[in-house]
Every structure is written in structure tokens, then in C-alpha cells.
């Protein structure tokens, strides 16, 4: 389709783009926000591929969630119905999927750093080509985008940044840069030339603006305004069926009795189920924009000042703030509570979003406490316990829960461990988190461990009664819950055969969460 596009007369591009959008909508039925983001930049995508000699010229997309039109133009139109399903194409960009996907994406604010590296590589090799990065106004709130703009301005060579401004990412864009609409002064202060186009959904106007800035050369930022179409959303989960719903309900109860608590999030309230709460308690929710390190240290500062701080963050984005977790919170014994959403396999979003790494690195953080609820009941009990005793904490507390359905019937007290079944076996199954529900009918004795750091004090005594111990964990590597149990067995010199069942040492692709868990041997 890319060759067909480049043979079209400019006057026919509007019709071509509209027909392209219609076909994409007909093929794509899931993940409406990603489809809306893609359609919002349809004209920009067409104009860029029309002008650039991709893949020889570089086209870099920030995040990559807006890449459906890009995929359609670059030979993947027929595969668009399979995106985000097992063995289908990715919902983001992947280098091994197409030569047109110069750089894999999934997390925000990285595109300008990628552009920087590409400019350095081309200068070193003497390669002449056009280099363009597309970044949204939401991603521009991320500190990494500033770092890259600041650095790239000092380098030789041409570079074009297209700032796609549609007032939001997952949550509405926040911050002084956006609210004061001061992009021009900000960008020019860093040594870039700035241009603005109000009609970013007009393909012919885009062609003219892009030609102008490309021909001008040097360091260029083209700021365009685009509008997302409002498509009919697919039916969401019914109330009371997911960990996210029960977390929000418990948080509502907590906030009603505690007006001093502040909940920080790096632009993820809406997708986490906390959107309605933010509207109900606007003073108690702090949206920092896409700034994970800043979010964590801001919460640390509040705790240091005697305030009560909570950080809501996806597991995959917590990775971006590990220095702050270690240095700014744990080292200083600050009592910050983390609600770690999307812990474990997330399903359709795939390897860029699976929350399988934090369990390992949190297990090595001194002064940290880590809890993994098995269902909605235990999640609510953990939250109630954590926030009622937050002033007694001597370090951060992490409550990790998956993007998954769950049940919640009767309130229960939080216990560090809970027997699921005792069959009189000489083999013990140790599980943690939501996996404990999947294997409740095990023929082994089965102990769910909700508190994985530190381990329950009497766990060593329990292990002495068994010959074989199988540890089941939705994490990767040798750390985490398994590593803690292995360390306990070694420290206590127990004569126990230890077997692990975890995610193997590789990146897990996208697909249905249940399918992935089964394929990895984590559930029967």
C-alpha cells in the first residue's frame, strides 16, 4: 500500500485517507482508545509516509499505540484484525514485525532519545537521511523528552519533531507547559525552531507544513493540533468483577474517613478504575503527568514532611522509578504505600506492559514490605490494614494486584498466609497472588502466602514438615517469592527438595491472560 500511496496525486490524498480510515475501523474492534489515537493521526501518518522514503528515512513513533494507520500502510492491513491476540500482530510497534518499525515502543517519552541516538549514529557513519519523531503532548510531560530535546539541540544534523497535541494521553494532559500553552517559548529556549499548525487533521495543510520544515533543515519542531474521533466504546466489565474495581471501592471508603491522604499517579487514574474517585475527591488525587521518577520522589517528599502518601502505578512503569524507590523512600524508611496495578501478565498489551519484573527487584530492596492478594476480599483487607497503620510503617509497602477478574464476597482480615487445603501430603505447594485461586483444588497441601517480603515468621517451621516444596509465582527469574523461599531453606538448612514454577527467562508475547498463563504452565 505504501507504493500506491506514493503514486497518488496530492489532490487525491484526502479521499485516500478517508477510505483508509474506514477500512481500519471495519477491521479493528478492540482497544478503542488505541484506535481513536491512530485515527487522530491518520492524516499525519499518510503525509509523513508520502513525503519520506521510509524505511530508509527514519520515522519514530512515541509509545506506538497510535500506529494502526502506520501498520496498514506498511503491509499489515489484513493483519489488523489480529492485533493484541495470541499469535497476532502487536498493538504497538515491534522491530521484528516490520522494517518500517524502526524502534519498538510501548512506554512514553522515549522517541526523542531514540532520535538523538539515530542522529549520532548517522553522523558517525556519514549517512544522509531524514529523521522524524512523532510525540504526543502527554509524552512531552515526561522528563526524558526534555532531556533529549536539551541534548539533541547541541548536535549536528537535521532532526524534525512533530508534536501531536490533542489534550491528552490516557488521562488529560496536565502541567504548566500544557495549561499555559507555552510550547513555543519552551522549545525555542532550547535552541529549536518552532512552527505551529492548527489544522492537523487536514492532510494537504500537513503536506505543506511538513515540506516547509523539512526543507528548512536544522532542529525543527512542528506543533500540530489534532482531534480524536469519539468511537463507541465496547462494553466494560460489570461492577464488582475486577481487582481494579475492588481497589477503587476500598479506596473510596478510605478517603471518606481520611481527608489528609493524597494519591499520586503518573497519568494512570482513568485506566486503573480510579477515574470516578478522582472526580469525587479532586483534592486528594495528584496527577503528575507521565513522570514516574518525579511521582515517587514527590510522594517521598510528602511523607518526609509528615503527610500520608500513596502511589498508584502500573508494575511496568514502576520499573522506571526504581532508583527513587530505593534511594528516596526505602533508604530513608519513609512510609509510602504503593498500589502496584497490572502486576503479573497483562494479556493483550504484551511484553512492554507485563508486570513480571518488579517482584524480583522489590524482593532485594531493604525496608520494603510486599503483599500479593489472591482475590478482591484479600486486596480490600490488605488496603484497610495498610492505610490504618501507615504511620507505623518503617519503609514502603507494596500491594501488587493483576489486571484480572476476581471475586469479593465477605470482608476478611489480612493474614500473612492462609491454608487453602491440607491433604496430609508430604508435598507442599506455595503460591502467592491471584495464582492461588487457580490451583485451590491441588492434591498437594496448599499454602497461599500473601506477604512475600518479609516472609511469615513461622514459614520455616511449616516447611520442615515436607519433603517437596513447589513454589508457584507469576514472575520472572530467580528472585521474588521463589528466591526468598530458597534463601529461607538455605538459611535454615532444611532438607527439602525445592521446585520452582515461574515464567521462564524470556519475554512473553501478547495474548489473552488465561491463554498465556496456561501456555507457561502456571495454571492447569
Coordinates of C-alpha atoms in Angstrom, one line a residue:
X1 CA 0.0 0.0 0.0
X2 CA 2.9 2.3 0.6
X3 CA 3.8 2.3 -3.1
X4 CA 0.2 3.0 -4.0
X5 CA 0.2 6.0 -1.7
X6 CA 3.4 7.5 -3.2
X7 CA 1.9 7.3 -6.7
X8 CA -1.2 9.3 -5.7
X9 CA -1.6 13.0 -6.7
X10 CA -1.8 15.3 -3.7
X11 CA -5.3 16.3 -4.6
X12 CA -6.5 12.7 -4.0
X13 CA -4.8 12.2 -0.6
X14 CA -7.9 13.3 1.4
X15 CA -10.1 10.7 -0.3
X16 CA -7.3 8.1 0.1
X17 CA -7.0 8.9 3.8
X18 CA -10.7 8.7 4.5
X19 CA -11.1 5.4 2.7
X20 CA -8.1 4.1 4.7
X21 CA -9.7 5.1 8.0
X22 CA -12.9 3.4 7.1
X23 CA -11.2 0.1 6.3
X24 CA -9.2 0.2 9.5
X25 CA -12.3 0.8 11.6
X26 CA -14.0 -2.1 9.9
X27 CA -11.1 -4.4 10.8
X28 CA -10.4 -3.2 14.4
X29 CA -13.0 -3.8 17.1
X30 CA -10.9 -3.9 20.3
X31 CA -8.9 -1.4 22.2
X32 CA -10.9 1.6 21.1
X33 CA -8.6 4.2 22.7
X34 CA -5.7 2.9 20.6
X35 CA -7.9 3.0 17.5
X36 CA -9.0 6.6 18.3
X37 CA -5.4 7.7 18.8
X38 CA -4.5 6.1 15.4
X39 CA -7.3 7.7 13.6
X40 CA -6.4 11.1 15.1
X41 CA -3.0 10.9 13.3
X42 CA -4.2 9.3 10.1
X43 CA -3.6 12.4 8.1
X44 CA -0.2 12.9 9.7
X45 CA 0.8 9.3 9.1
X46 CA -0.3 9.5 5.4
X47 CA 1.6 12.8 4.9
X48 CA 4.8 11.5 6.5
X49 CA 4.9 8.3 4.5
X50 CA 4.0 10.3 1.4
X51 CA 7.0 12.7 1.9
X52 CA 9.5 10.4 3.5
X53 CA 11.3 7.5 1.8
X54 CA 10.6 5.1 4.6
X55 CA 12.0 2.8 5.8
X56 CA 15.3 4.4 4.5
X57 CA 14.3 7.7 6.1
X58 CA 13.5 7.2 9.8
X59 CA 10.0 7.6 11.3
X60 CA 9.9 7.1 15.1
X61 CA 6.6 7.0 17.0
X62 CA 6.4 7.7 20.7
X63 CA 4.6 4.9 22.6
X64 CA 3.4 3.3 19.4
X65 CA -0.3 3.0 20.4
X66 CA -1.2 5.3 17.5
X67 CA 0.4 3.0 14.9
X68 CA -2.6 1.3 13.3
X69 CA -2.6 3.6 10.2
X70 CA 1.2 3.2 10.0
X71 CA 0.8 -0.6 10.1
X72 CA -1.9 -0.6 7.5
X73 CA 0.2 1.5 5.1
X74 CA 3.3 -0.7 5.6
X75 CA 1.8 -4.1 4.6
X76 CA -0.2 -5.1 7.7
X77 CA -3.7 -4.1 6.8
X78 CA -5.0 -7.7 6.6
X79 CA -3.4 -8.5 10.0
X80 CA -5.1 -5.6 11.8
X81 CA -8.0 -7.8 13.0
X82 CA -5.4 -10.0 14.8
X83 CA -3.6 -7.3 16.8
X84 CA -3.2 -7.9 20.5
X85 CA -4.3 -11.6 20.2
X86 CA -2.2 -14.6 20.6
X87 CA 0.0 -15.1 17.5
X88 CA -1.4 -11.9 16.0
X89 CA 0.4 -8.6 15.4
X90 CA 1.3 -6.3 18.3
X91 CA -0.8 -3.4 19.3
X92 CA 2.5 -1.4 19.5
X93 CA 5.5 -1.2 17.2
X94 CA 8.0 -4.0 17.0
X95 CA 11.3 -4.2 15.2
X96 CA 10.8 -7.8 14.3
X97 CA 7.4 -7.2 12.9
X98 CA 8.3 -4.8 10.0
X99 CA 11.4 -2.9 8.8
X100 CA 9.2 0.2 8.9
X101 CA 9.1 -0.1 12.7
X102 CA 12.5 1.4 13.3
X103 CA 12.2 1.3 17.1
X104 CA 9.9 -0.8 19.4
X105 CA 7.7 1.2 21.7
X106 CA 5.2 0.9 24.4
X107 CA 6.4 3.3 27.1
X108 CA 6.1 7.1 26.8
X109 CA 8.6 9.8 26.2
X110 CA 11.4 7.7 24.6
X111 CA 11.1 8.8 21.0
X112 CA 13.3 11.9 21.3
X113 CA 16.1 9.9 22.9
X114 CA 15.9 7.4 20.1
X115 CA 16.0 10.3 17.6
X116 CA 19.1 11.6 19.4
X117 CA 20.9 8.2 19.1
X118 CA 20.0 7.9 15.4
X119 CA 21.4 11.4 14.7
X120 CA 24.7 10.4 16.4
X121 CA 24.9 7.1 14.5
X122 CA 24.3 8.8 11.2
X123 CA 26.8 11.5 11.9
X124 CA 29.4 8.8 12.8
X125 CA 28.8 6.9 9.6
X126 CA 28.3 9.9 7.3
X127 CA 24.8 8.7 6.4
X128 CA 22.4 11.3 5.0
X129 CA 18.7 10.7 5.5
X130 CA 15.6 12.4 7.0
X131 CA 14.8 11.7 10.7
X132 CA 11.4 12.4 12.2
X133 CA 10.0 11.6 15.6
X134 CA 6.3 11.9 16.5
X135 CA 5.4 12.6 20.1
X136 CA 2.2 13.5 21.9
X137 CA 1.5 16.3 24.3
X138 CA 1.1 13.8 27.0
X139 CA 4.5 12.3 26.4
X140 CA 6.0 15.8 26.4
X141 CA 5.3 16.0 30.1
X142 CA 7.9 13.2 30.7
X143 CA 11.3 14.3 31.9
X144 CA 13.1 12.1 29.3
X145 CA 11.6 14.2 26.5
X146 CA 13.1 17.4 28.0
X147 CA 16.5 15.7 28.5
X148 CA 16.5 14.6 24.8
X149 CA 15.4 18.0 23.5
X150 CA 18.1 19.7 25.6
X151 CA 20.8 17.3 24.4
X152 CA 19.8 16.9 20.7
X153 CA 19.8 20.7 20.2
X154 CA 23.5 20.7 20.7
X155 CA 24.2 18.0 18.0
X156 CA 24.9 18.5 14.3
X157 CA 22.5 17.3 11.6
X158 CA 18.8 17.7 10.8
X159 CA 16.0 16.4 13.1
X160 CA 12.3 17.0 13.0
X161 CA 10.0 16.5 15.9
X162 CA 6.2 16.5 15.3
X163 CA 4.4 17.4 18.5
X164 CA 0.9 15.9 18.2
X165 CA -1.3 17.9 20.6
X166 CA -4.8 16.5 21.3
X167 CA -5.0 17.5 25.0
X168 CA -4.4 14.1 26.4
X169 CA -2.9 10.6 26.6
X170 CA -4.8 8.1 28.8
X171 CA -5.7 10.9 31.3
X172 CA -5.9 14.5 30.2
X173 CA -2.6 16.3 29.9
X174 CA -1.5 18.2 33.0
X175 CA 1.2 20.7 33.9
X176 CA 2.1 24.3 33.3
X177 CA 3.6 23.7 29.9
X178 CA 0.3 22.5 28.6
X179 CA -2.0 24.7 30.6
X180 CA -0.2 27.9 29.7
X181 CA 0.2 26.7 26.1
X182 CA 3.9 27.9 26.3
X183 CA 5.3 25.3 23.9
X184 CA 6.8 27.9 21.6
X185 CA 8.9 29.7 24.3
X186 CA 9.9 26.4 25.9
X187 CA 11.0 24.8 22.6
X188 CA 12.8 27.9 21.3
X189 CA 14.6 28.3 24.6
X190 CA 16.3 25.0 24.0
X191 CA 17.6 26.1 20.6
X192 CA 14.9 24.6 18.3
X193 CA 12.9 26.3 15.6
X194 CA 9.2 26.2 16.3
X195 CA 6.2 26.1 13.9
X196 CA 2.5 25.7 14.6
X197 CA -0.3 24.2 12.5
X198 CA -3.9 24.4 13.9
X199 CA -5.4 22.1 11.2
X200 CA -3.5 18.9 12.0
X201 CA -6.3 16.7 10.5
X202 CA -6.0 18.4 7.1
X203 CA -3.7 16.2 5.0
X204 CA -2.9 18.9 2.4
X205 CA -2.1 21.5 5.1
X206 CA 0.1 19.0 6.8
X207 CA 1.9 18.3 3.5
X208 CA 2.7 22.0 3.1
X209 CA 3.8 22.4 6.7
X210 CA 6.0 19.3 6.6
X211 CA 7.7 20.3 3.4
X212 CA 8.5 23.7 4.8
X213 CA 10.1 22.4 8.0
X214 CA 11.9 19.6 6.2
X215 CA 13.4 21.9 3.6
X216 CA 14.4 24.4 6.3
X217 CA 16.7 21.8 7.9
X218 CA 18.3 22.0 11.3
X219 CA 16.4 21.3 14.5
X220 CA 12.7 21.7 13.9
X221 CA 9.6 21.2 16.0
X222 CA 6.2 21.2 14.2
X223 CA 3.4 21.5 16.7
X224 CA 0.1 20.4 15.3
X225 CA -3.4 20.3 16.8
X226 CA -5.4 17.1 16.1
X227 CA -8.8 15.8 17.3
X228 CA -9.5 12.2 18.3
X229 CA -12.8 10.8 17.0
X230 CA -15.1 9.6 19.7
X231 CA -16.0 6.0 18.9
X232 CA -18.5 3.8 20.6
X233 CA -16.8 2.0 23.5
X234 CA -17.0 -1.7 23.9
X235 CA -18.9 -2.9 27.0
X236 CA -16.6 -2.9 30.0
X237 CA -16.5 -5.3 32.9
X238 CA -19.6 -5.3 35.2
X239 CA -19.0 -3.7 38.6
X240 CA -17.5 -5.9 41.2
X241 CA -15.7 -8.3 38.8
X242 CA -12.1 -7.0 38.7
X243 CA -9.2 -6.3 41.1
X244 CA -9.3 -2.7 39.8
X245 CA -13.0 -2.2 40.8
X246 CA -12.5 -3.6 44.3
X247 CA -9.4 -1.5 44.8
X248 CA -11.3 1.7 43.8
X249 CA -14.2 0.7 46.2
X250 CA -11.9 0.2 49.1
X251 CA -10.0 3.5 48.3
X252 CA -13.4 5.3 48.3
X253 CA -14.1 4.0 51.8
X254 CA -10.6 5.0 53.0
X255 CA -10.8 8.5 51.5
X256 CA -14.2 9.2 53.1
X257 CA -12.6 8.8 56.5
X258 CA -9.2 10.3 55.8
X259 CA -9.0 13.7 54.1
X260 CA -5.3 14.0 54.6
X261 CA -4.3 11.1 52.3
X262 CA -3.0 12.0 48.9
X263 CA -2.9 9.5 46.0
X264 CA -0.2 10.2 43.3
X265 CA -0.3 8.7 39.8
X266 CA 1.8 9.2 36.6
X267 CA -1.3 9.9 34.4
X268 CA -3.0 6.5 35.0
X269 CA -6.1 7.2 37.1
X270 CA -8.7 6.7 34.4
X271 CA -7.3 3.3 33.2
X272 CA -7.0 2.0 36.7
X273 CA -10.6 2.4 37.7
X274 CA -9.8 5.5 39.9
X275 CA -11.2 8.0 37.4
X276 CA -14.6 8.4 39.2
X277 CA -12.8 8.7 42.5
X278 CA -10.6 11.5 41.2
X279 CA -13.8 13.4 40.3
X280 CA -15.3 12.7 43.7
X281 CA -12.2 13.6 45.7
X282 CA -10.3 16.0 43.4
X283 CA -8.1 17.5 46.1
X284 CA -6.8 14.1 47.2
X285 CA -5.6 12.8 43.7
X286 CA -2.4 14.2 42.3
X287 CA -1.8 13.5 38.6
X288 CA 1.9 14.3 38.0
X289 CA 1.8 13.6 34.2
X290 CA 4.0 10.9 32.7
X291 CA 6.8 11.3 35.2
X292 CA 7.3 8.1 37.2
X293 CA 10.6 9.2 39.0
X294 CA 9.1 12.6 39.9
X295 CA 5.9 10.9 41.1
X296 CA 7.7 8.6 43.5
X297 CA 10.0 11.3 44.9
X298 CA 7.1 13.7 45.3
X299 CA 5.4 11.1 47.4
X300 CA 8.6 10.7 49.4
X301 CA 8.8 14.4 50.0
X302 CA 5.2 14.4 51.2
X303 CA 6.0 11.5 53.6
X304 CA 9.1 13.3 54.8
X305 CA 7.0 16.4 55.6
X306 CA 4.7 14.3 57.7
X307 CA 2.0 13.7 55.1
X308 CA 0.2 10.5 54.2
X309 CA 1.2 9.5 50.6
X310 CA 0.1 6.7 48.3
X311 CA 1.4 6.0 44.8
X312 CA -0.8 4.2 42.3
X313 CA 1.3 2.9 39.5
X314 CA 1.4 0.1 37.0
X315 CA 4.1 -2.6 37.6
X316 CA 5.7 -1.9 34.2
X317 CA 6.0 1.8 35.0
X318 CA 7.3 1.2 38.5
X319 CA 10.5 -0.1 36.7
X320 CA 11.1 3.5 35.6
X321 CA 11.4 4.7 39.1
X322 CA 13.4 2.1 40.9
X323 CA 16.2 4.5 41.8
X324 CA 13.7 6.7 43.6
X325 CA 12.1 3.7 45.3
X326 CA 15.5 2.6 46.7
X327 CA 17.2 5.9 47.3
X328 CA 14.4 8.3 48.1
X329 CA 12.0 6.1 50.0
X330 CA 13.4 2.8 51.3
X331 CA 16.8 4.2 52.3
X332 CA 15.1 6.8 54.4
X333 CA 12.4 4.5 55.9
X334 CA 9.6 6.6 54.5
X335 CA 6.1 5.1 54.9
X336 CA 4.7 5.4 51.4
X337 CA 2.1 2.9 50.3
X338 CA 2.3 1.7 46.6
X339 CA -0.8 0.2 44.8
X340 CA 1.0 -1.7 42.1
X341 CA -1.6 -2.3 39.4
X342 CA -1.1 -4.7 36.5
X343 CA 1.2 -6.9 38.5
X344 CA 1.8 -10.1 36.5
X345 CA 0.8 -10.9 32.9
X346 CA -1.4 -8.2 31.5
X347 CA -2.5 -10.1 28.4
X348 CA -3.1 -8.1 25.2
X349 CA -0.7 -5.3 25.8
X350 CA 2.2 -7.8 25.7
X351 CA 5.9 -7.7 26.7
X352 CA 6.1 -3.9 27.1
X353 CA 3.4 -4.0 29.8
X354 CA 3.7 -7.4 31.5
X355 CA 4.3 -6.7 35.2
X356 CA 6.7 -9.6 35.8
X357 CA 9.9 -7.8 36.8
X358 CA 9.0 -5.8 39.9
X359 CA 8.6 -8.8 42.1
X360 CA 12.2 -9.6 41.6
X361 CA 13.7 -6.2 42.2
X362 CA 11.4 -5.4 45.1
X363 CA 12.5 -8.5 46.9
X364 CA 16.0 -7.0 47.1
X365 CA 15.0 -3.6 48.5
X366 CA 15.7 -3.3 52.2
X367 CA 13.0 -2.0 54.4
X368 CA 10.3 -2.8 51.8
X369 CA 7.2 -4.9 52.5
X370 CA 5.4 -6.7 49.7
X371 CA 1.9 -8.1 49.7
X372 CA 0.2 -10.1 46.9
X373 CA -3.6 -10.6 47.4
X374 CA -5.3 -13.7 45.9
X375 CA -8.7 -12.1 45.4
X376 CA -10.8 -9.0 45.9
X377 CA -11.5 -9.8 49.5
X378 CA -7.9 -10.0 50.4
X379 CA -7.0 -6.9 48.4
X380 CA -9.5 -4.9 50.3
X381 CA -8.3 -6.3 53.6
X382 CA -4.7 -5.5 52.8
X383 CA -5.6 -1.9 51.8
X384 CA -7.6 -1.4 55.0
X385 CA -4.8 -2.8 57.1
X386 CA -2.1 -0.8 55.3
X387 CA -3.8 2.6 55.4
X388 CA -5.0 2.2 59.0
X389 CA -1.4 1.5 60.2
X390 CA 0.6 3.7 57.7
X391 CA 2.1 5.8 60.4
X392 CA 3.7 2.7 61.9
X393 CA 5.4 1.6 58.7
X394 CA 9.2 1.8 58.7
X395 CA 9.6 1.8 54.9
X396 CA 7.5 1.4 51.7
X397 CA 4.7 -1.1 51.4
X398 CA 3.8 -2.5 48.0
X399 CA 0.4 -4.1 47.4
X400 CA 0.6 -5.9 44.0
X401 CA -2.5 -7.0 42.1
X402 CA -3.1 -8.1 38.5
X403 CA -5.3 -6.9 35.7
X404 CA -7.8 -9.7 36.1
X405 CA -11.3 -10.6 37.2
X406 CA -11.8 -11.6 40.8
X407 CA -14.5 -12.2 43.4
X408 CA -15.1 -10.4 46.6
X409 CA -17.9 -11.6 48.9
X410 CA -17.2 -11.3 52.6
X411 CA -14.8 -9.0 54.3
X412 CA -11.9 -10.7 55.9
X413 CA -8.9 -9.8 58.0
X414 CA -5.5 -9.7 56.3
X415 CA -3.3 -12.7 57.2
X416 CA 0.3 -13.1 56.0
X417 CA -0.5 -16.7 55.0
X418 CA -3.6 -18.8 54.6
X419 CA -4.1 -22.5 54.2
X420 CA -6.1 -23.4 51.0
X421 CA -6.0 -27.1 51.5
X422 CA -4.3 -29.7 53.8
X423 CA -4.4 -33.2 52.3
X424 CA -1.9 -34.9 54.5
X425 CA 0.7 -34.8 51.7
X426 CA 4.5 -34.8 52.0
X427 CA 4.5 -32.2 49.2
X428 CA 3.6 -28.5 49.7
X429 CA 2.5 -26.1 47.1
X430 CA 3.4 -22.5 48.0
X431 CA 1.6 -19.9 45.9
X432 CA 1.1 -16.1 46.0
X433 CA -1.2 -13.6 44.4
X434 CA -4.1 -14.5 42.1
X435 CA -2.5 -17.7 41.0
X436 CA -3.5 -19.2 44.4
X437 CA -7.2 -19.2 43.2
X438 CA -6.3 -21.2 40.1
X439 CA -4.8 -24.1 42.0
X440 CA -7.1 -24.3 45.0
X441 CA -8.0 -27.9 44.1
X442 CA -4.4 -29.1 44.2
X443 CA -3.8 -32.7 45.5
X444 CA -0.8 -31.3 47.5
X445 CA -1.1 -29.4 50.7
X446 CA -1.5 -25.8 49.5
X447 CA -0.5 -22.6 51.4
X448 CA -1.2 -19.2 49.9
X449 CA 1.4 -16.6 51.1
X450 CA 0.1 -13.1 50.8
X451 CA 3.1 -11.5 52.4
X452 CA 6.2 -12.3 50.4
X453 CA 8.5 -9.8 51.9
X454 CA 9.3 -10.4 54.7
X455 CA 8.1 -14.0 54.7
X456 CA 5.8 -15.1 57.5
X457 CA 7.9 -15.8 60.6
X458 CA 6.7 -19.4 61.0
X459 CA 7.1 -20.4 57.4
X460 CA 10.4 -22.2 58.1
X461 CA 8.7 -24.3 60.8
X462 CA 6.0 -25.2 58.3
X463 CA 8.5 -26.3 55.6
X464 CA 10.2 -28.7 58.0
X465 CA 7.1 -31.0 57.7
X466 CA 7.6 -31.5 54.0
X467 CA 9.9 -33.4 51.6
X468 CA 9.0 -31.5 48.5
X469 CA 8.1 -27.8 48.1
X470 CA 6.8 -26.3 44.8
X471 CA 6.8 -22.5 44.6
X472 CA 4.3 -21.1 42.1
X473 CA 4.8 -17.4 41.2
X474 CA 3.8 -15.1 38.3
X475 CA 7.2 -13.5 38.0
X476 CA 10.4 -14.0 36.1
X477 CA 13.9 -15.0 37.1
X478 CA 15.2 -16.5 40.4
X479 CA 14.3 -13.6 42.7
X480 CA 11.0 -12.7 44.1
X481 CA 8.9 -15.1 46.2
X482 CA 10.9 -18.1 45.0
X483 CA 14.2 -16.5 45.8
X484 CA 13.0 -15.6 49.3
X485 CA 11.8 -19.2 49.9
X486 CA 15.1 -20.6 48.5
X487 CA 17.1 -18.3 50.8
X488 CA 15.0 -19.3 53.8
X489 CA 15.6 -23.0 53.1
X490 CA 19.3 -22.4 52.8
X491 CA 19.5 -20.3 55.9
X492 CA 17.6 -22.8 58.0
X493 CA 19.5 -25.8 56.4
X494 CA 16.2 -27.6 55.7
X495 CA 16.3 -30.9 53.9
X496 CA 13.6 -30.0 51.3
X497 CA 13.6 -30.5 47.6
X498 CA 12.6 -27.2 46.1
X499 CA 11.0 -26.8 42.7
X500 CA 10.0 -23.6 41.0
X501 CA 7.2 -22.9 38.6
X502 CA 7.7 -19.4 37.2
X503 CA 7.9 -17.5 33.9
X504 CA 10.9 -18.7 32.0
X505 CA 13.8 -16.3 31.3
X506 CA 12.3 -14.8 28.2
X507 CA 9.9 -12.0 27.2
X508 CA 6.3 -13.2 27.0
X509 CA 4.3 -12.2 23.9
X510 CA 0.8 -10.7 23.9
X511 CA -2.4 -12.7 24.1
X512 CA -5.3 -13.5 26.4
X513 CA -4.1 -13.6 30.0
X514 CA -5.6 -17.0 30.7
X515 CA -4.1 -18.4 27.5
X516 CA -0.6 -17.1 28.5
X517 CA -0.8 -18.4 32.0
X518 CA -1.8 -21.8 30.7
X519 CA 0.9 -21.9 28.0
X520 CA 3.6 -21.0 30.6
X521 CA 2.4 -23.8 32.8
X522 CA 1.4 -21.6 35.7
X523 CA -2.2 -22.8 35.8
X524 CA -3.8 -26.2 35.0

